[in-house]
Coordinates of N, CA and C in Angstrom, one line a residue:
X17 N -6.4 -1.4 9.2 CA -5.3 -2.2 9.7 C -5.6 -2.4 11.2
X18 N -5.4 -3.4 11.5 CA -5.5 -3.8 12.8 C -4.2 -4.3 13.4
X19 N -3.5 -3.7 14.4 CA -2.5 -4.1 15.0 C -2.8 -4.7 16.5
X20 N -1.7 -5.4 16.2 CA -1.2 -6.4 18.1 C -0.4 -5.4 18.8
X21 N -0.7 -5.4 20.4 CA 0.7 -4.7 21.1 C 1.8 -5.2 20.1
X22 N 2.8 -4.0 20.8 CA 4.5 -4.1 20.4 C 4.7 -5.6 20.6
X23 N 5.7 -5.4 19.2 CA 6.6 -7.2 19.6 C 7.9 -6.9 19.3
X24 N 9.0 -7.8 20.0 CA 10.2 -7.3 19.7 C 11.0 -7.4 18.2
X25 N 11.9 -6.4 18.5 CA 13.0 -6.7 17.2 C 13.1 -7.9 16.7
X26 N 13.7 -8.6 17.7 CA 14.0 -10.4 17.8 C 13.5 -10.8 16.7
X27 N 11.8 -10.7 16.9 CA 10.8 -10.9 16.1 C 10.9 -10.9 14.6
X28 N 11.0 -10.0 14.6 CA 11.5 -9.0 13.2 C 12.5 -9.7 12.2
X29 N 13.5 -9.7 13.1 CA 14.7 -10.5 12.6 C 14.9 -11.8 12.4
X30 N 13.9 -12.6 13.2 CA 13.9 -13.9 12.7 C 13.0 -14.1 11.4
X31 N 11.7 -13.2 11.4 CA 11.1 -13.4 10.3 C 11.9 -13.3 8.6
X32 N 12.6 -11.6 9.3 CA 13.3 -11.5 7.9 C 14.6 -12.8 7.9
X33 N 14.8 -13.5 8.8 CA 16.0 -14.0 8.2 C 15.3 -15.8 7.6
X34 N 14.1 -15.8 8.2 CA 13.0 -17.0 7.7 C 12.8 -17.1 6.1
X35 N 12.9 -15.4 5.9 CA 12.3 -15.0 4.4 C 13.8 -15.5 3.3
X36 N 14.7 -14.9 4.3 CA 16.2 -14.7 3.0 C 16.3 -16.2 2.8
X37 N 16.3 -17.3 4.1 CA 17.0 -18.3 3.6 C 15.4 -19.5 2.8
X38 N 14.7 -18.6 2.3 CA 14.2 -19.2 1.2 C 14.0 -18.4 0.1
X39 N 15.2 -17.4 0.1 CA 15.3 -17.2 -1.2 C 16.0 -17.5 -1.8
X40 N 16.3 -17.8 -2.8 CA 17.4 -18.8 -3.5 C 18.8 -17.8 -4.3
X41 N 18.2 -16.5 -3.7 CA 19.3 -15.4 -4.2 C 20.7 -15.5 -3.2
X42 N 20.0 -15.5 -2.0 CA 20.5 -15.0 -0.3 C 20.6 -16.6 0.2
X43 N 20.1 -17.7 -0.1 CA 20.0 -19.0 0.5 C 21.7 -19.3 1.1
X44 N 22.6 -19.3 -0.2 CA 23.6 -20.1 -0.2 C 24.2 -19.4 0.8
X45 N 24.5 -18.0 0.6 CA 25.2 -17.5 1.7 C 24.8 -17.4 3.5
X46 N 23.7 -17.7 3.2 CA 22.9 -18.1 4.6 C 23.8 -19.8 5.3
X47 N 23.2 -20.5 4.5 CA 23.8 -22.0 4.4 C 25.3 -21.8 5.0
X48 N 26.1 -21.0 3.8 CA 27.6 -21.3 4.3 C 28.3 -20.9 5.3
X49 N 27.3 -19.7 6.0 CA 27.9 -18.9 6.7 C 27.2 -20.1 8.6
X50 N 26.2 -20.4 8.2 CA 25.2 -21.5 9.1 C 26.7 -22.3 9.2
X51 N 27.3 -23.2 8.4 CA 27.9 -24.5 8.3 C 28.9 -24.0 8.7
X52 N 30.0 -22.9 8.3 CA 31.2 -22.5 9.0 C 31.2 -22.6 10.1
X53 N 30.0 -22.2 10.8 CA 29.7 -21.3 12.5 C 29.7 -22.7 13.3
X54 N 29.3 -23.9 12.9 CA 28.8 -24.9 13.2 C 27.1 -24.3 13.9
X55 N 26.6 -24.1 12.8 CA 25.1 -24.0 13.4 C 23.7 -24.7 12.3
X56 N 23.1 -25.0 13.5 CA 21.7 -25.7 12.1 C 21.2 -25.2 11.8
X57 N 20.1 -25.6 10.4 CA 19.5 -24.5 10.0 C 18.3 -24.1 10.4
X58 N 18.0 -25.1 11.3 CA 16.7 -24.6 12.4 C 16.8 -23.0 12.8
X59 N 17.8 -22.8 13.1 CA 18.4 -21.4 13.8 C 17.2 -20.3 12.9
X60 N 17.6 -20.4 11.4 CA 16.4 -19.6 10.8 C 15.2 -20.3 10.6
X61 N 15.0 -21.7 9.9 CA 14.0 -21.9 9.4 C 12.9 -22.4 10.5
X62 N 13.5 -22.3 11.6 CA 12.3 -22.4 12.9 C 13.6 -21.6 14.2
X63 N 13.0 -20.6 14.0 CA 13.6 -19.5 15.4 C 13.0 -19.4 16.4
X64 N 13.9 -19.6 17.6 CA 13.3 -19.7 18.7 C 13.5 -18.1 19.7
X65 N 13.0 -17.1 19.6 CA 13.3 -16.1 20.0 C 13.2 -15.2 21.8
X66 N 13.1 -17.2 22.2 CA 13.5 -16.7 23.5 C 14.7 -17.0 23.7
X67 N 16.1 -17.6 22.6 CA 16.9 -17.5 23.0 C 17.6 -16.7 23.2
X68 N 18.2 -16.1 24.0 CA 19.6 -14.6 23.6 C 20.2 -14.6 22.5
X69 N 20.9 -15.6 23.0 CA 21.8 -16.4 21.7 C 22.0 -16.4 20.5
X70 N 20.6 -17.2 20.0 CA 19.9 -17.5 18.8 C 19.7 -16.0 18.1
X71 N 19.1 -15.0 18.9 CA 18.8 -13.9 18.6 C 19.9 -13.3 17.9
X72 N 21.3 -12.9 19.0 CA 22.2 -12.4 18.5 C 23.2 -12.6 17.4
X73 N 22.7 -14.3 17.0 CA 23.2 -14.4 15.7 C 22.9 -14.2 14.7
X74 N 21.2 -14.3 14.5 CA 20.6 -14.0 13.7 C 20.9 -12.9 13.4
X75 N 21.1 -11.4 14.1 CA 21.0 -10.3 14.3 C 22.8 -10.5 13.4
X76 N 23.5 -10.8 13.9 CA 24.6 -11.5 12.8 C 24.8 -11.6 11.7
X77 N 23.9 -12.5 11.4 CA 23.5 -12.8 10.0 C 22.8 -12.2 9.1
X78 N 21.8 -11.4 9.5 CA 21.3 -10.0 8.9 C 22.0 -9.0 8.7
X79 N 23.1 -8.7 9.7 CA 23.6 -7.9 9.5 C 24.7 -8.1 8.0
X80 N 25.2 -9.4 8.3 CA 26.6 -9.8 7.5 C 26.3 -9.9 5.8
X81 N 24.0 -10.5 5.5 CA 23.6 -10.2 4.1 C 23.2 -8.9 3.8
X82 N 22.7 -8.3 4.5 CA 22.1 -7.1 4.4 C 22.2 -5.5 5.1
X83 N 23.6 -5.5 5.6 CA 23.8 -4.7 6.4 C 22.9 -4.2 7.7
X84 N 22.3 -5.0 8.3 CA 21.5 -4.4 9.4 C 22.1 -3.8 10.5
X85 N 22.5 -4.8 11.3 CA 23.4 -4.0 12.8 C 24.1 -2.7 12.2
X86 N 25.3 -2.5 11.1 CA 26.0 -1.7 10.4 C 24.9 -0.5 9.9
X87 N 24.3 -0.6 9.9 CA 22.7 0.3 8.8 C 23.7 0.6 7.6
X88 N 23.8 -0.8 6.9 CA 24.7 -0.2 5.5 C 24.0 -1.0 4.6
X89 N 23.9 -1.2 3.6 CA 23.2 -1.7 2.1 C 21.7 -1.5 1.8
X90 N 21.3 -2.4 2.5 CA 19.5 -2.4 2.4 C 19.1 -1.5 3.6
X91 N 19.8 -1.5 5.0 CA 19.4 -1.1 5.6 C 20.0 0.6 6.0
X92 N 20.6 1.4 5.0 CA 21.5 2.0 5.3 C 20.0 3.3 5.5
X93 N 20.6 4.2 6.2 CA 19.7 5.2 7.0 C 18.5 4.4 7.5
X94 N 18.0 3.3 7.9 CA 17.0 2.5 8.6 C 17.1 3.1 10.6
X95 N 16.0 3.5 11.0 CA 15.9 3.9 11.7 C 16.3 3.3 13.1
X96 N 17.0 3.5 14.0 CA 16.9 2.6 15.4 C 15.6 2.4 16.3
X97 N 14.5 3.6 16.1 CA 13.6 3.5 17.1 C 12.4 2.9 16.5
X98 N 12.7 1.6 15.9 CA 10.9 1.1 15.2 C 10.8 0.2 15.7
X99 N 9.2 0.6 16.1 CA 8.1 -0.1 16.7 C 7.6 -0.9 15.9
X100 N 8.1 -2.6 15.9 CA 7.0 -3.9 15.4 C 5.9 -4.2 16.0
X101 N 4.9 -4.4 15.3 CA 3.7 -5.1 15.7 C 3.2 -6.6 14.4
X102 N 2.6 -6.8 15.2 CA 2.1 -7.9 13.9 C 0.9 -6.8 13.6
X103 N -0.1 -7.3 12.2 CA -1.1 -6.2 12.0 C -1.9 -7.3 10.8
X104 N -3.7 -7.4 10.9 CA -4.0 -7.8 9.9 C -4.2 -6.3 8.7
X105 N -3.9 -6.8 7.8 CA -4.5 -5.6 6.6 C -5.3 -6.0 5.7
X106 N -6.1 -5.6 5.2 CA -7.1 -5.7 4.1 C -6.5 -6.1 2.6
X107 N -7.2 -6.3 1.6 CA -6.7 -6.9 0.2 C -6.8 -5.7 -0.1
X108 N -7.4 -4.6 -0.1 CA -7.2 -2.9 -0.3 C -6.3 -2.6 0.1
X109 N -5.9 -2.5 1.4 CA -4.4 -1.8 1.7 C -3.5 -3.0 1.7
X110 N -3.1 -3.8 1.3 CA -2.2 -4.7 0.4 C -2.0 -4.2 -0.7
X111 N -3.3 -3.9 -1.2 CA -2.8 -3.2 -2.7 C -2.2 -1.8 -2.6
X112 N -2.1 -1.1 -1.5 CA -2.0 0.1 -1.6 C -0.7 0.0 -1.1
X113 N 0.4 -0.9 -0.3 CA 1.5 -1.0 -0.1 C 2.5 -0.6 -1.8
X114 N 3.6 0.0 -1.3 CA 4.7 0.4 -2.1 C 5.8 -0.4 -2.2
X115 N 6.6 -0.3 -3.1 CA 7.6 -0.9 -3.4 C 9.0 -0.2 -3.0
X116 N 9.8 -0.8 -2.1 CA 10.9 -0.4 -1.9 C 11.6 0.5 -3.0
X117 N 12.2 1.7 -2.8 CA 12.6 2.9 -3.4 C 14.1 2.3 -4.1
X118 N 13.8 1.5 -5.2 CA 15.4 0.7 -5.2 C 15.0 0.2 -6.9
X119 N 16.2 0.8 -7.5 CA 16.3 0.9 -9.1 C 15.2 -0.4 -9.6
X120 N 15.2 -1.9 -9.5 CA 14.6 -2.7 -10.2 C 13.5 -2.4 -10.1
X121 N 12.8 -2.2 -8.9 CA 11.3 -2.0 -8.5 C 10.7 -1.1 -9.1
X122 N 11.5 0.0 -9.0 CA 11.0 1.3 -9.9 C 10.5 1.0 -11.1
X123 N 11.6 0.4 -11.8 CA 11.6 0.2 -13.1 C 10.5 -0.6 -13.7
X124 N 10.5 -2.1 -12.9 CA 9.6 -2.9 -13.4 C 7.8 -2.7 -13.1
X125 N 7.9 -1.1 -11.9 CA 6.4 -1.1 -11.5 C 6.2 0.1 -12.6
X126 N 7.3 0.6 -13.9 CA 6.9 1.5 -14.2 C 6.9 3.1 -13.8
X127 N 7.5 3.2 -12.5 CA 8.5 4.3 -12.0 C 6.8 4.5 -10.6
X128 N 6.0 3.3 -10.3 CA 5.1 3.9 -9.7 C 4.9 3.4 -8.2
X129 N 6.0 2.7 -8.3 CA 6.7 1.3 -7.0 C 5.1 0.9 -6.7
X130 N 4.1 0.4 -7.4 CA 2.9 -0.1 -7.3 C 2.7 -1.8 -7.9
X131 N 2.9 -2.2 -7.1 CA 2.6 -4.2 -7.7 C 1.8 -4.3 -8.9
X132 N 0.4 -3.7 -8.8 CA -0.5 -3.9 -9.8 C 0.3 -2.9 -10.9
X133 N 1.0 -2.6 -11.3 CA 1.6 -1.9 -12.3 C 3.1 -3.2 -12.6
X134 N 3.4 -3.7 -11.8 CA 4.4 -4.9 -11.9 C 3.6 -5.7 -12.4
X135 N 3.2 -6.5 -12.1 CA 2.3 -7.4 -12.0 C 2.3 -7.1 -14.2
X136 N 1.8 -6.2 -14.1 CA 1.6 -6.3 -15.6 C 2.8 -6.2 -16.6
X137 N 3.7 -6.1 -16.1 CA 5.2 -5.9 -16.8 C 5.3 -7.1 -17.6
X138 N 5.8 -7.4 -18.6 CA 6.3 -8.9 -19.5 C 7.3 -9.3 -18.5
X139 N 8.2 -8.5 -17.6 CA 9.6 -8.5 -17.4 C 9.4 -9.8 -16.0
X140 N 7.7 -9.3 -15.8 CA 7.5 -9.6 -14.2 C 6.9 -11.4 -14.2
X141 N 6.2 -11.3 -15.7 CA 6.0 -12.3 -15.8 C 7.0 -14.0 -16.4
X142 N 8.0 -13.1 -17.0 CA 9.0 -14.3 -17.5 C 10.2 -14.2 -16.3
X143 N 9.9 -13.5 -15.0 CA 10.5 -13.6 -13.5 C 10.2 -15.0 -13.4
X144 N 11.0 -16.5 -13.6 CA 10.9 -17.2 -12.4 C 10.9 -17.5 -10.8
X145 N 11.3 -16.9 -10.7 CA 10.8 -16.7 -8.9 C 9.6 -16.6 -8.9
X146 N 9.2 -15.4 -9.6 CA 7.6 -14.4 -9.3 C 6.9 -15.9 -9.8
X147 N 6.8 -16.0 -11.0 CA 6.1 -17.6 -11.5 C 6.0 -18.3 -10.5
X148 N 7.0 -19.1 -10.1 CA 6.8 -20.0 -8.9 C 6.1 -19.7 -7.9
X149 N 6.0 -18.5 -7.4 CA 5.2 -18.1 -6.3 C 4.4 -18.0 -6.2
X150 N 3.3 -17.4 -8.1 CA 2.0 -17.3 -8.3 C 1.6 -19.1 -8.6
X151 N 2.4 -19.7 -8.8 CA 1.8 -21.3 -9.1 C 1.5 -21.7 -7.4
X152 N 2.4 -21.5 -6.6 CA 2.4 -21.7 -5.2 C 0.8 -21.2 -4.6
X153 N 0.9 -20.0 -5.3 CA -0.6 -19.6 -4.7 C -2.2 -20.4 -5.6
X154 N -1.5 -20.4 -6.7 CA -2.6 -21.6 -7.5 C -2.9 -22.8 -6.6
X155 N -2.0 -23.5 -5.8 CA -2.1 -24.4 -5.5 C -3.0 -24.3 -4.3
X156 N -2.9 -23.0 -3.4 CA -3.6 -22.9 -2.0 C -2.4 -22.7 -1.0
X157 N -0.9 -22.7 -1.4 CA 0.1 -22.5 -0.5 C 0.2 -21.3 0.5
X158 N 0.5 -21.1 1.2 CA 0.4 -19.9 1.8 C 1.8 -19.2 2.1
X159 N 2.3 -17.9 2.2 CA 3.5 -17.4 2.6 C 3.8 -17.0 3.8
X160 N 5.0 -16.9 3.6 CA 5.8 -16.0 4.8 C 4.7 -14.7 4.8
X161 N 4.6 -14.1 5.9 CA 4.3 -12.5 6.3 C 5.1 -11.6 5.7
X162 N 4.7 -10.5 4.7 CA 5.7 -9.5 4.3 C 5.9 -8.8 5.9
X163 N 7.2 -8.2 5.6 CA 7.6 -7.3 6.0 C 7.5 -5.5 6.0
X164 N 6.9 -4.6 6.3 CA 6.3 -3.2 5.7 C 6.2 -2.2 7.1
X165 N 6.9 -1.0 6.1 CA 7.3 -0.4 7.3 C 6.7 1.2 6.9
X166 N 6.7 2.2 7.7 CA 6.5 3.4 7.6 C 6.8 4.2 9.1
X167 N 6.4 5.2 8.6 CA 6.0 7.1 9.7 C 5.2 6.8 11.0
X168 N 3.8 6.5 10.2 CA 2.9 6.4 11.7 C 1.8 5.2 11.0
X169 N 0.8 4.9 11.4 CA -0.2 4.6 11.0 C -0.8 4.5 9.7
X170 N -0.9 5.9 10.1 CA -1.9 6.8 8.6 C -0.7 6.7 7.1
X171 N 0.4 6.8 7.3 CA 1.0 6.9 6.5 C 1.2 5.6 5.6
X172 N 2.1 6.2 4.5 CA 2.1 5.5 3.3 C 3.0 4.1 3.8
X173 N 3.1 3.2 3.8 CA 4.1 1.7 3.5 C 4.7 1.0 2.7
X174 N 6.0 0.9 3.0 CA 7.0 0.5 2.3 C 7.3 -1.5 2.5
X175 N 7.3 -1.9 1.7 CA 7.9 -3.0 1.4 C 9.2 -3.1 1.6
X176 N 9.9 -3.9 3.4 CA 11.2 -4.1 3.6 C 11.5 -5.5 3.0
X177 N 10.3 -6.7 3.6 CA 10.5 -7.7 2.6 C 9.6 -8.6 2.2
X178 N 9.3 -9.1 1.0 CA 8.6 -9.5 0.3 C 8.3 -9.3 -0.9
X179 N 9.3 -8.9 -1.3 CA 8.8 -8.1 -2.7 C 7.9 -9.3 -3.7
X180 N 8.2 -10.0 -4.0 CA 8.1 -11.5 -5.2 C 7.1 -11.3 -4.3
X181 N 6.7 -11.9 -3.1 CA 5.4 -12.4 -3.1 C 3.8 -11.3 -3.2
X182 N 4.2 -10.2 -2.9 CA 3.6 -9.0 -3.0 C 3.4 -9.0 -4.7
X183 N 4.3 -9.0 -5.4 CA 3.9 -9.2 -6.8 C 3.3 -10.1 -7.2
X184 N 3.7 -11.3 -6.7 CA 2.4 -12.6 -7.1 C 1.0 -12.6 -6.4
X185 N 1.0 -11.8 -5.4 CA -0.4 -11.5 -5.3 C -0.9 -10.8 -5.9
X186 N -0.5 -9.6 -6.5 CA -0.9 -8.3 -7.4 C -1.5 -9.3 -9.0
X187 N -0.4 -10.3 -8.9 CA -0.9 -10.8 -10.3 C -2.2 -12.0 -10.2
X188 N -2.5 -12.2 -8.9 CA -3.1 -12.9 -8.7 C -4.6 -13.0 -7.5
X189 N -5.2 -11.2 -8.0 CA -5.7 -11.2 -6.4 C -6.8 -11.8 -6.2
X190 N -7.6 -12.4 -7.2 CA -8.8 -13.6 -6.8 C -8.3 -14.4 -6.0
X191 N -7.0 -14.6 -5.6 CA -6.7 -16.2 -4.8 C -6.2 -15.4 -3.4
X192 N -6.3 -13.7 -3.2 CA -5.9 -13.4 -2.0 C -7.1 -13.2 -1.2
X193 N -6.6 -13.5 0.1 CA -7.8 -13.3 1.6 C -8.5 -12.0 1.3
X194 N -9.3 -12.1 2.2 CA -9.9 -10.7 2.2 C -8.6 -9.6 3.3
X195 N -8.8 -10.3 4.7 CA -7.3 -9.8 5.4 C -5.9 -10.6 5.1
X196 N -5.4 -10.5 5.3 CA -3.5 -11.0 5.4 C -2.5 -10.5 6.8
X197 N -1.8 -11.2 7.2 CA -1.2 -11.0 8.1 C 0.3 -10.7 8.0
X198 N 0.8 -8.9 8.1 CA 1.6 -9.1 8.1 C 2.6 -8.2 9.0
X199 N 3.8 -7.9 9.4 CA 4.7 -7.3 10.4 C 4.9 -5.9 9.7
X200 N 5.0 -4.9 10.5 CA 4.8 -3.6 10.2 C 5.3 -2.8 11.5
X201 N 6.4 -2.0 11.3 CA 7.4 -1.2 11.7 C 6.8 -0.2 11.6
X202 N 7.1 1.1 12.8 CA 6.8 2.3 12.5 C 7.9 3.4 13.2
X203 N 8.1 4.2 12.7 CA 9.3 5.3 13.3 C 8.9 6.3 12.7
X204 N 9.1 8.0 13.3 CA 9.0 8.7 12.8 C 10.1 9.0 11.9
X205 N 11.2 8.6 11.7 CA 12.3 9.1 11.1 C 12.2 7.9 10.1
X206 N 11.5 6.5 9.9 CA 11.6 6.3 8.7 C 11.5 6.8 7.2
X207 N 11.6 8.2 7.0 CA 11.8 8.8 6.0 C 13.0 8.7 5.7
X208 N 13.8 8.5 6.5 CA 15.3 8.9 6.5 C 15.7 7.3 5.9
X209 N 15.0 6.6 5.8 CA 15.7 5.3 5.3 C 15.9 5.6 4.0
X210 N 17.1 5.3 3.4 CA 17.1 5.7 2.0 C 16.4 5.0 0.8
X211 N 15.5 3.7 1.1 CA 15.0 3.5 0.6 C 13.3 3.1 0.6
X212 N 13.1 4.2 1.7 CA 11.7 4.8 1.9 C 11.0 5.3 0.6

């Protein structure tokens, strides 16, 4: 793994909120909560993170789908003191990333939170989302940056966000790079995230 100096939170939060509002689970509530506020949807789908502003809504809006500012739902026991970097990783340690500690994942990697154990599930492959994503990559498309966090360095890595596409690469790794680029958190107390 190769990491960049530190980059901010900001950062972080605009990516993860790049990610929700193209997912079609999290989209709408993105959208409605955008339209009430009177805000566009530039605000996520092109973040500008030198704004304060911009920042602190997004930081808003993460919080309001996913409990972040609150550390409650996805984010509940999520540590305050983690260090972002961008980082390239290898198609090896891509595969060696985990799956968030959270009943479906378990289930569909076979209790091993390991993609290439997804990846081979029937459950994973009649997934339309996952489908779409591995056709996306048929085509040469490229994704969002997962999201992946851990302890220190050396330690193991958890999938905060990306799960679908981490799976369609597992089902698809002739068409992945050799490196990949993606955002990677570190705290000592991320153990304490409950879904570490």
């Amino acid at each position: 793994m190769k990491l960049t100096p530190s980059i901010s939170e900001d950062e972080m939060v605009s990516l993860f909120m790049r990610s929700q509002a193209s997912s079609p689970r999290v989209n709408k509530t993105i959208i409605a909560a955008l339209n009430r506020d009177g805000k566009e949807t530039s605000l996520v789908e092109a973040p500008d993170t030198s704004n304060d502003e911009e920042n602190r809504y997004r930081q808003e809006l993460l919080t309001m789908t996913r409990g972040y500012g609150s550390r409650t739902k996805l984010f509940t026991g999520f540590p305050n003191d983690v260090t972002w970097h961008w980082a390239e990783i290898t198609k090896e340690e891509l595969g060696k990333l985990k799956y968030i500690d959270y009943p479906y994942w378990v289930e569909i990697s076979g209790r091993t939170r390991a993609a290439d154990d997804a990846a081979k599930n029937e459950e994973v492959s009649e997934n339309l989302h996952i489908s779409q994503l591995v056709s996306a990559l048929q085509r040469g498309e490229k994704f969002l940056p997962l999201i992946v966090v851990g302890t220190a360095e050396n330690s193991s890595l958890v999938v905060l966000d990306g799960h679908h596409r981490l799976t369609a690469y597992a089902s698809k790794w002739s068409l992945v790079p050799e490196t990949i680029r993606v955002m990677v958190g570190f705290s000592p107390d991320m153990d304490k995230w409950k879904f570490y």
